[in-house]
Short mmCIF file of C-alpha atoms in Angstrom, two decimals:
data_model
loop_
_atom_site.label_atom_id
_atom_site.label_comp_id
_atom_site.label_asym_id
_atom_site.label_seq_id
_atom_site.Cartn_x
_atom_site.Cartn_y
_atom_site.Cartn_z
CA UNK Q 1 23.09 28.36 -23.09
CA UNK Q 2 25.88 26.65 -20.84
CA UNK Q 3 25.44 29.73 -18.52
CA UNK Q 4 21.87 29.54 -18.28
CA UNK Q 5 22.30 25.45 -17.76
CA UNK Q 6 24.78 26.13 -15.11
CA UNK Q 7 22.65 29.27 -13.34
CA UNK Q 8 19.44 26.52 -13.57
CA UNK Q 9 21.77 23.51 -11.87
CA UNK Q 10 23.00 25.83 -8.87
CA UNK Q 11 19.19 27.20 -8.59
CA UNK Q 12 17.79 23.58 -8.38
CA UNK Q 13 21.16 22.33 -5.90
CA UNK Q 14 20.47 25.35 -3.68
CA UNK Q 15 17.00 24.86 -3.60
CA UNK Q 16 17.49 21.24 -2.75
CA UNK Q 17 19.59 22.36 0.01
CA UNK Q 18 17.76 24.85 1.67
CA UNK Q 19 14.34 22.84 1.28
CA UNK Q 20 16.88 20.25 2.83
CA UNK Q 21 17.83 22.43 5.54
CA UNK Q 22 13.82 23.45 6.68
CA UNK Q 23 13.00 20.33 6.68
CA UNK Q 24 15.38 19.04 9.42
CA UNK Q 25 15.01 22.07 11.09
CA UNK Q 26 11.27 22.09 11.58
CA UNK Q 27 11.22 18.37 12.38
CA UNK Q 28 14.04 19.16 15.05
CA UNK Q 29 11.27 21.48 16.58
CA UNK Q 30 8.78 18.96 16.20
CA UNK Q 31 10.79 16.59 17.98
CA UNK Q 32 12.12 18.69 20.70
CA UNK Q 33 8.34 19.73 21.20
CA UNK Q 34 7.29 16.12 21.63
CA UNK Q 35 10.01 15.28 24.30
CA UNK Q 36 9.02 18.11 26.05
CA UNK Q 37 5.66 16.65 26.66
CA UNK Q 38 6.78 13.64 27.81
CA UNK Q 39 6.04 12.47 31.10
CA UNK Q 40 8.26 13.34 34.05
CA UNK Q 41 10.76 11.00 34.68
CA UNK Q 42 11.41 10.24 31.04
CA UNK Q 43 14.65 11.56 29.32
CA UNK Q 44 15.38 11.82 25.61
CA UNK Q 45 18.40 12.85 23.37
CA UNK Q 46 19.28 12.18 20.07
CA UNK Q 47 22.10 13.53 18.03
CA UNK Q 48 20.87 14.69 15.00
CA UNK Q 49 18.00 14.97 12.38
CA UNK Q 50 18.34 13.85 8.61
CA UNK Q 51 16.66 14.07 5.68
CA UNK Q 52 17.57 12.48 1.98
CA UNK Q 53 16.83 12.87 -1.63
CA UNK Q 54 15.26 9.25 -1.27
CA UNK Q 55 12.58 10.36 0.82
CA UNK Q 56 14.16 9.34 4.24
CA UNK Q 57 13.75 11.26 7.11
CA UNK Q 58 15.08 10.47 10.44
CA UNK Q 59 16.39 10.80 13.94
CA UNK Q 60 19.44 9.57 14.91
CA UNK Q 61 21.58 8.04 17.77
CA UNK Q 62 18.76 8.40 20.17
CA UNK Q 63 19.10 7.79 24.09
CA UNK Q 64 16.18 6.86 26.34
CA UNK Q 65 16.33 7.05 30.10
CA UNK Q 66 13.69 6.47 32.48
CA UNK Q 67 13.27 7.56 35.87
CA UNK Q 68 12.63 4.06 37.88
CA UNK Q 69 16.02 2.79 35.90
CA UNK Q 70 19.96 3.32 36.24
CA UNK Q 71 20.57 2.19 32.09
CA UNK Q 72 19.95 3.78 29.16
CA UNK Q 73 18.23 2.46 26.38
CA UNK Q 74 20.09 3.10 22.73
CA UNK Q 75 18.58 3.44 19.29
CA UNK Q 76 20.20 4.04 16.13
CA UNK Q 77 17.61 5.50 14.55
CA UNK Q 78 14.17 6.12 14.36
CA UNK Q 79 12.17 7.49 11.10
CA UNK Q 80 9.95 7.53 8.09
CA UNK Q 81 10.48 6.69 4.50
CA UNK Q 82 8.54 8.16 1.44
CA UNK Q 83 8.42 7.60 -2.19
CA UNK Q 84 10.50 11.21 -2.43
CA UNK Q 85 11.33 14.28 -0.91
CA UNK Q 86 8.68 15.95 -1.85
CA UNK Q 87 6.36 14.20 -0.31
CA UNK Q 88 8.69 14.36 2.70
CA UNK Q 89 8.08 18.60 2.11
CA UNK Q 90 4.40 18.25 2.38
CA UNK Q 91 4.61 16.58 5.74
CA UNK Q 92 3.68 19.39 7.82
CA UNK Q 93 -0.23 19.49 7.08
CA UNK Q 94 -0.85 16.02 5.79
CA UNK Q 95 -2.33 14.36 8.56
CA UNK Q 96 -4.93 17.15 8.79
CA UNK Q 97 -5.62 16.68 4.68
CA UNK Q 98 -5.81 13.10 4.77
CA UNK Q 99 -8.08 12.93 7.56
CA UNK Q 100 -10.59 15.63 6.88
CA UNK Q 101 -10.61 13.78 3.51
CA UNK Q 102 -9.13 16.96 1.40
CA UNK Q 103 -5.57 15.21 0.96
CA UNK Q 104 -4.16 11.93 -0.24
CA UNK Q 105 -1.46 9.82 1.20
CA UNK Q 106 1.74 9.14 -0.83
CA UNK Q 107 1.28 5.79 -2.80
CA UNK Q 108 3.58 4.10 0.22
CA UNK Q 109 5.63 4.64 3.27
CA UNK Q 110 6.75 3.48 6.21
CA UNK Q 111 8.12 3.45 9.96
CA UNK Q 112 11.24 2.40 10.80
CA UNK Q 113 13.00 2.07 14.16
CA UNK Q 114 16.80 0.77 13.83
CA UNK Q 115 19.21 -0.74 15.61
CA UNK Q 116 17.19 -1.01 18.89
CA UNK Q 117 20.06 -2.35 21.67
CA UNK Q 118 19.18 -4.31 24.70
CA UNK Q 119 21.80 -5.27 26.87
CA UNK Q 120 20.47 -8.25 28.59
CA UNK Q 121 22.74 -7.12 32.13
CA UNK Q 122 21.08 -3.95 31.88
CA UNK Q 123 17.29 -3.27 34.53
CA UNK Q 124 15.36 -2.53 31.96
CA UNK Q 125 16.05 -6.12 30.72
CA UNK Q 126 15.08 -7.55 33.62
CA UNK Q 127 11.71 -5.40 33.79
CA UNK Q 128 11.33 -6.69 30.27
CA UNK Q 129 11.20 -10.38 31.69
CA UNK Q 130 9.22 -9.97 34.12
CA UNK Q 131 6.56 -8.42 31.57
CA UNK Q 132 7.42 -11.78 29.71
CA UNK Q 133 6.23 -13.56 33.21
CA UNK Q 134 2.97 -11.71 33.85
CA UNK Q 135 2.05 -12.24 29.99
CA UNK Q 136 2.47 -16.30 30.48
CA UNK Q 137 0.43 -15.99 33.76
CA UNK Q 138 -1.95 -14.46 31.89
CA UNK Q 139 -1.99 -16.77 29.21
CA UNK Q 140 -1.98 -20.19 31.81
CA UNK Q 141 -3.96 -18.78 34.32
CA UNK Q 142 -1.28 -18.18 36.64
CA UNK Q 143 -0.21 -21.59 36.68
CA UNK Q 144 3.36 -21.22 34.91
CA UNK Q 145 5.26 -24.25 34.44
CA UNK Q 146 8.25 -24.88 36.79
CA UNK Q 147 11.48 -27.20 35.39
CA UNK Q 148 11.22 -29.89 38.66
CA UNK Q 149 7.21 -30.09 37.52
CA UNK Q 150 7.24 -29.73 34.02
CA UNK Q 151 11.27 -29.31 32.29
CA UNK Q 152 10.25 -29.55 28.94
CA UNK Q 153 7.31 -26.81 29.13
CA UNK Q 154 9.24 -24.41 31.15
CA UNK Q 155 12.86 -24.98 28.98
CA UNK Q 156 11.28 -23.53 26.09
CA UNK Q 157 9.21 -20.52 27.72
CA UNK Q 158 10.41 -17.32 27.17
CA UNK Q 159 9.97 -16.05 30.24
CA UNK Q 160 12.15 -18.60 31.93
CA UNK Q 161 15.51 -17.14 30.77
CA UNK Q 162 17.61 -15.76 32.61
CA UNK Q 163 20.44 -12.73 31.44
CA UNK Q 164 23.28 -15.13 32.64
CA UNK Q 165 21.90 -17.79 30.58
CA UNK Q 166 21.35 -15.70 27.49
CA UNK Q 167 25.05 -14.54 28.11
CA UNK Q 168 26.15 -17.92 28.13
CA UNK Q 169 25.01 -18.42 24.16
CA UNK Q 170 26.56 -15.27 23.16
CA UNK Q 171 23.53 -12.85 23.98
CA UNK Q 172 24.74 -9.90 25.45
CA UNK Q 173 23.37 -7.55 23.06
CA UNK Q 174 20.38 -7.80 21.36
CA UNK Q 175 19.99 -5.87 18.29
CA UNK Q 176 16.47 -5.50 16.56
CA UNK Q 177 14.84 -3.55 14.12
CA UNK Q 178 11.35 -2.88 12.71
CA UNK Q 179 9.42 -1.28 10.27
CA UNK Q 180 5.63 -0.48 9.79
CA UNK Q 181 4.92 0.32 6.06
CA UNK Q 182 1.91 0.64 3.71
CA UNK Q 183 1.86 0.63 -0.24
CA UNK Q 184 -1.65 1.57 -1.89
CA UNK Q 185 -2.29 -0.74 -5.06
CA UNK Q 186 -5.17 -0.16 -7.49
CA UNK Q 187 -8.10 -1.09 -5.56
CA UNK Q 188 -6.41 -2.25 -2.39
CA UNK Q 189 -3.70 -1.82 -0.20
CA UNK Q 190 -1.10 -3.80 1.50
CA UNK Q 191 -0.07 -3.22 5.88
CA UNK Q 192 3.23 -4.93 6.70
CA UNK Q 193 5.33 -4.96 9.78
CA UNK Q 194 8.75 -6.61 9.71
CA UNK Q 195 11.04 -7.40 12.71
CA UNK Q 196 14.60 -8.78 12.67
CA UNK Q 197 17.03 -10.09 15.18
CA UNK Q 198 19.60 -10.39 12.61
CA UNK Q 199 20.57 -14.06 11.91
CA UNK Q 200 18.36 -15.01 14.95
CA UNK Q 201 14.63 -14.30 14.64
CA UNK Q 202 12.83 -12.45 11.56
CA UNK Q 203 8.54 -12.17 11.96
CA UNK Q 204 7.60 -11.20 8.06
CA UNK Q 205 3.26 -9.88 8.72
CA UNK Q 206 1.72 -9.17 5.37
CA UNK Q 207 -2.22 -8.50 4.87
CA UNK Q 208 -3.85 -6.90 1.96
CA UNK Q 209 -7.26 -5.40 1.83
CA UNK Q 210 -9.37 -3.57 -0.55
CA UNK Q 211 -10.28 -0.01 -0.78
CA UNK Q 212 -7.88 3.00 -0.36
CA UNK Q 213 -6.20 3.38 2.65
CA UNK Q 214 -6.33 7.18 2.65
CA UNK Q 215 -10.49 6.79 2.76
CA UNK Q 216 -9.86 4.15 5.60
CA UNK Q 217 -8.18 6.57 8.07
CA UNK Q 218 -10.32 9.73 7.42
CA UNK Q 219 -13.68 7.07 8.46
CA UNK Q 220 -14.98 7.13 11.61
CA UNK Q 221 -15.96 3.51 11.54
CA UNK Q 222 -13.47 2.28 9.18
CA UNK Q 223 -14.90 -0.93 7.23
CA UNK Q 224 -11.51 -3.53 6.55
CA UNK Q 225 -12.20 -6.34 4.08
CA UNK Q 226 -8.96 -8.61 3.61
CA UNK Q 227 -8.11 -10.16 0.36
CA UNK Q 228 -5.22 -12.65 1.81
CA UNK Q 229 -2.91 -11.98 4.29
CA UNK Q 230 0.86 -14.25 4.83
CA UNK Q 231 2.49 -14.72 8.02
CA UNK Q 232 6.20 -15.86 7.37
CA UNK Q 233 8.76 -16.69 10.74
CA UNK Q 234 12.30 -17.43 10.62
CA UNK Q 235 13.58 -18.89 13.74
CA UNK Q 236 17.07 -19.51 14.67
CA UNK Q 237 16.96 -19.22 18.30
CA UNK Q 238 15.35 -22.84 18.83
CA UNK Q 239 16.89 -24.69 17.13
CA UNK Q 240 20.21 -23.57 17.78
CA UNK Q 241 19.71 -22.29 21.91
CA UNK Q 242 16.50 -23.13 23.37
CA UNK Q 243 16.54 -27.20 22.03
CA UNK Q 244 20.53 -27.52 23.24
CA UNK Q 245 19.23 -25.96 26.76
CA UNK Q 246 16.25 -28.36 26.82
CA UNK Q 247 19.04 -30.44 26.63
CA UNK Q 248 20.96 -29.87 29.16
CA UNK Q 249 17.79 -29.87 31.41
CA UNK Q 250 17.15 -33.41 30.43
CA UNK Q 251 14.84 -33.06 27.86
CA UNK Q 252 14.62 -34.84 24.81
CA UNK Q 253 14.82 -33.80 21.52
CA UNK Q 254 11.03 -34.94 21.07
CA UNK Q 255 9.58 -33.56 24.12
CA UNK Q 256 10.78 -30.07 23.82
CA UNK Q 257 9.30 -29.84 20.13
CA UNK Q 258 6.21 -31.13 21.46
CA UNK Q 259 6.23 -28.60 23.94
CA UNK Q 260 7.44 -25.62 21.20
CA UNK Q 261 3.94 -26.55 19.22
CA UNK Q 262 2.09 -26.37 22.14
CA UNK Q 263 3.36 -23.04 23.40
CA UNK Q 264 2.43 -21.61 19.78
CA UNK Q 265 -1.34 -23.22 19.99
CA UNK Q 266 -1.49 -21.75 23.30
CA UNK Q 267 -0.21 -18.23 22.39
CA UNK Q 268 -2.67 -18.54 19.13
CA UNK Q 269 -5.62 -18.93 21.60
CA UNK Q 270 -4.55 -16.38 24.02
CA UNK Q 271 -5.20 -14.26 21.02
CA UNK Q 272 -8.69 -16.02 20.82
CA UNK Q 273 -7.59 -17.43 17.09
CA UNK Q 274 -8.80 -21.14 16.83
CA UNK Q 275 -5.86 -23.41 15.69
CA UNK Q 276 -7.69 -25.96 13.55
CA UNK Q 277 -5.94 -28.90 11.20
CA UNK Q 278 -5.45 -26.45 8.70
CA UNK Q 279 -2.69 -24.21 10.45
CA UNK Q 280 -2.16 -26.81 13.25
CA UNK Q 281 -0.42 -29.75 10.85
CA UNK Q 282 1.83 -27.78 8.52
CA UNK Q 283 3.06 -26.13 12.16
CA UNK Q 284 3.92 -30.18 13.30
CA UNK Q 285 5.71 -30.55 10.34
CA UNK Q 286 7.70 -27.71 10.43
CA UNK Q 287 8.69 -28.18 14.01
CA UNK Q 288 9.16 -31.88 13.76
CA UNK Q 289 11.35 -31.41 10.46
CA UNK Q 290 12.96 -28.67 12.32
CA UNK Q 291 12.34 -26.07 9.54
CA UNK Q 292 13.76 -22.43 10.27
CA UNK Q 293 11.01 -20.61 8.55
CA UNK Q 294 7.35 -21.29 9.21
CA UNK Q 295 5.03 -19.47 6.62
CA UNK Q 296 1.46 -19.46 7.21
CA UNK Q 297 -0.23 -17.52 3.85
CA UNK Q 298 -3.88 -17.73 3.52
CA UNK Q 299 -6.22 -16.58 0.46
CA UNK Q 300 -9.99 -16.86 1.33
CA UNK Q 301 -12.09 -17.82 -1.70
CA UNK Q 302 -14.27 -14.84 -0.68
CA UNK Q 303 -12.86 -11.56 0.74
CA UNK Q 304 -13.34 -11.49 4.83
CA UNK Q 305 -14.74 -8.82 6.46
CA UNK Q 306 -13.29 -7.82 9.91
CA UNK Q 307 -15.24 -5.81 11.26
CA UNK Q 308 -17.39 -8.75 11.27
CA UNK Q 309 -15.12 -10.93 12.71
CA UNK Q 310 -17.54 -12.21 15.43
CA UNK Q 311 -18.84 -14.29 12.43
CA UNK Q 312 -15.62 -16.10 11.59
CA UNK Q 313 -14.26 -19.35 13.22
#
């Protein structure tokens, strides 16, 4: 009996191993496949491929350069995590399954990239403000605010920092992660996306809606109904950098929250979202009181239907 337990132990560690083994091997293939159809001009490598007992699969210590750029851009990691590592085996056909509606998706998963680095000396930083700049021209109508005409509007826009400035507060680095995750309930399911600048910024985006997701990807015109939805921020930066540089522009304490609220109303509307009493006031308060989370969580009394969406103000 011990020799049989043993014989069945090694069988199911070898298996484990060499199921371990095909799995990084064909995803390295994927991989290598994908960043050989990437446009010219655009360089990838990455150090390795890893897979886990927990369900985790992913690429690590990745390296992005682009043509029109001298830096590199760094990333941990980049990956996918499943209930198990099974359903991490049964990757290689389910997109086809789920969406030809012969296949279901595991009951959650999710997206991760890690440890995204931006050094803030580096060109593609700079790049990255000026797509900061065009988005606020966008969103004012070209008319950005300058700090002779308007210091307390432009001291707290993000597009008016500079990479010395940021360097000057400790920001050399910045160091951000996200994930994109689902998790099917009963009769709904939930879409999240987290991002965190550790111990700086954190965005928390939670919705649920009903159905099965599964049923919603394999549908040509796929019908989302949301049950409630919560939208959580935690905000460091603020209070801590952008309110002390309002500062030193002049600015008072008062006028650069009242310019923080309305650069959130305006970015609300730029998204064509009408900011009523409702979100507007408990936003006041939390500026005003200087709170470093903001959580806006909303349950209608009757589910909403989106794609109707033209019908709700």
């Amino acid at each position: 009996m011990k020799k049989f337990l043993l014989i069945a132990a090694v069988a199911i560690v070898g298996g484990y191993f060499a199921a371990k083994f095909y799995v990084q091997h064909q995803t390295k293939k994927a991989v290598d496949q994908i960043i050989a159809l990437m446009p010219a001009g655009v360089a990838v490598v990455y150090d390795d491929v890893t897979s886990a007992i927990d369900g985790s699969l992913y690429v690590g210590g990745i390296s992005v350069k682009l043509a029109d750029f001298q830096n590199r851009l760094a990333i941990d990691a980049v990956g996918i995590q499943l209930p198990s590592f099974l359903d991490v085996l049964s990757l290689h056909d389910l997109p086809g399954r789920v969406l030809s509606g012969r296949g279901e998706l595991p009951r959650s998963g999710s997206f991760f990239v890690d440890g995204l680095t931006l050094d803030v000396y580096h060109d593609y930083f700079a790049a990255l403000l000026d797509t900061l700049n065009t988005v606020a021209m966008a969103e004012t109508g070209g008319d950005l605010p300058t700090v002779e005409a308007d210091p307390a509007s432009y001291c707290v826009a993000g597009f008016s920092w500079t990479p010395s400035e940021l360097g000057e507060y400790g920001f050399n680095n910045i160091q951000a992660s996200m994930t994109y995750a689902y998790e099917q309930l009963d009769d709904s399911f939930v879409l999240s996306m987290d991002f965190e600048w550790p111990e700086v910024y954190e965005v928390q985006l939670r919705a649920e809606f009903q159905g099965q997701v599964d049923r919603v990807l394999a549908s040509v015109n796929p019908r989302l109904v949301i049950n409630r939805f919560s939208y959580v921020v935690s905000d460091n930066f603020v209070t801590s950098v952008t309110y002390p540089r309002c500062a030193k522009l002049g600015v008072s304490r008062e006028a650069a929250k009242a310019a923080h609220l309305q650069s959130i109303v305006q970015s609300f509307a730029s998204a064509g979202i009408v900011v009523d009493d409702r979100i507007k006031m408990p936003l006041e308060r939390a500026i005003e009181q200087e709170h470093r989370v903001i959580d806006i969580s909303g349950e209608p009394p009757s589910p909403v239907d989106l794609s109707r969406g033209g019908l709700y103000k």
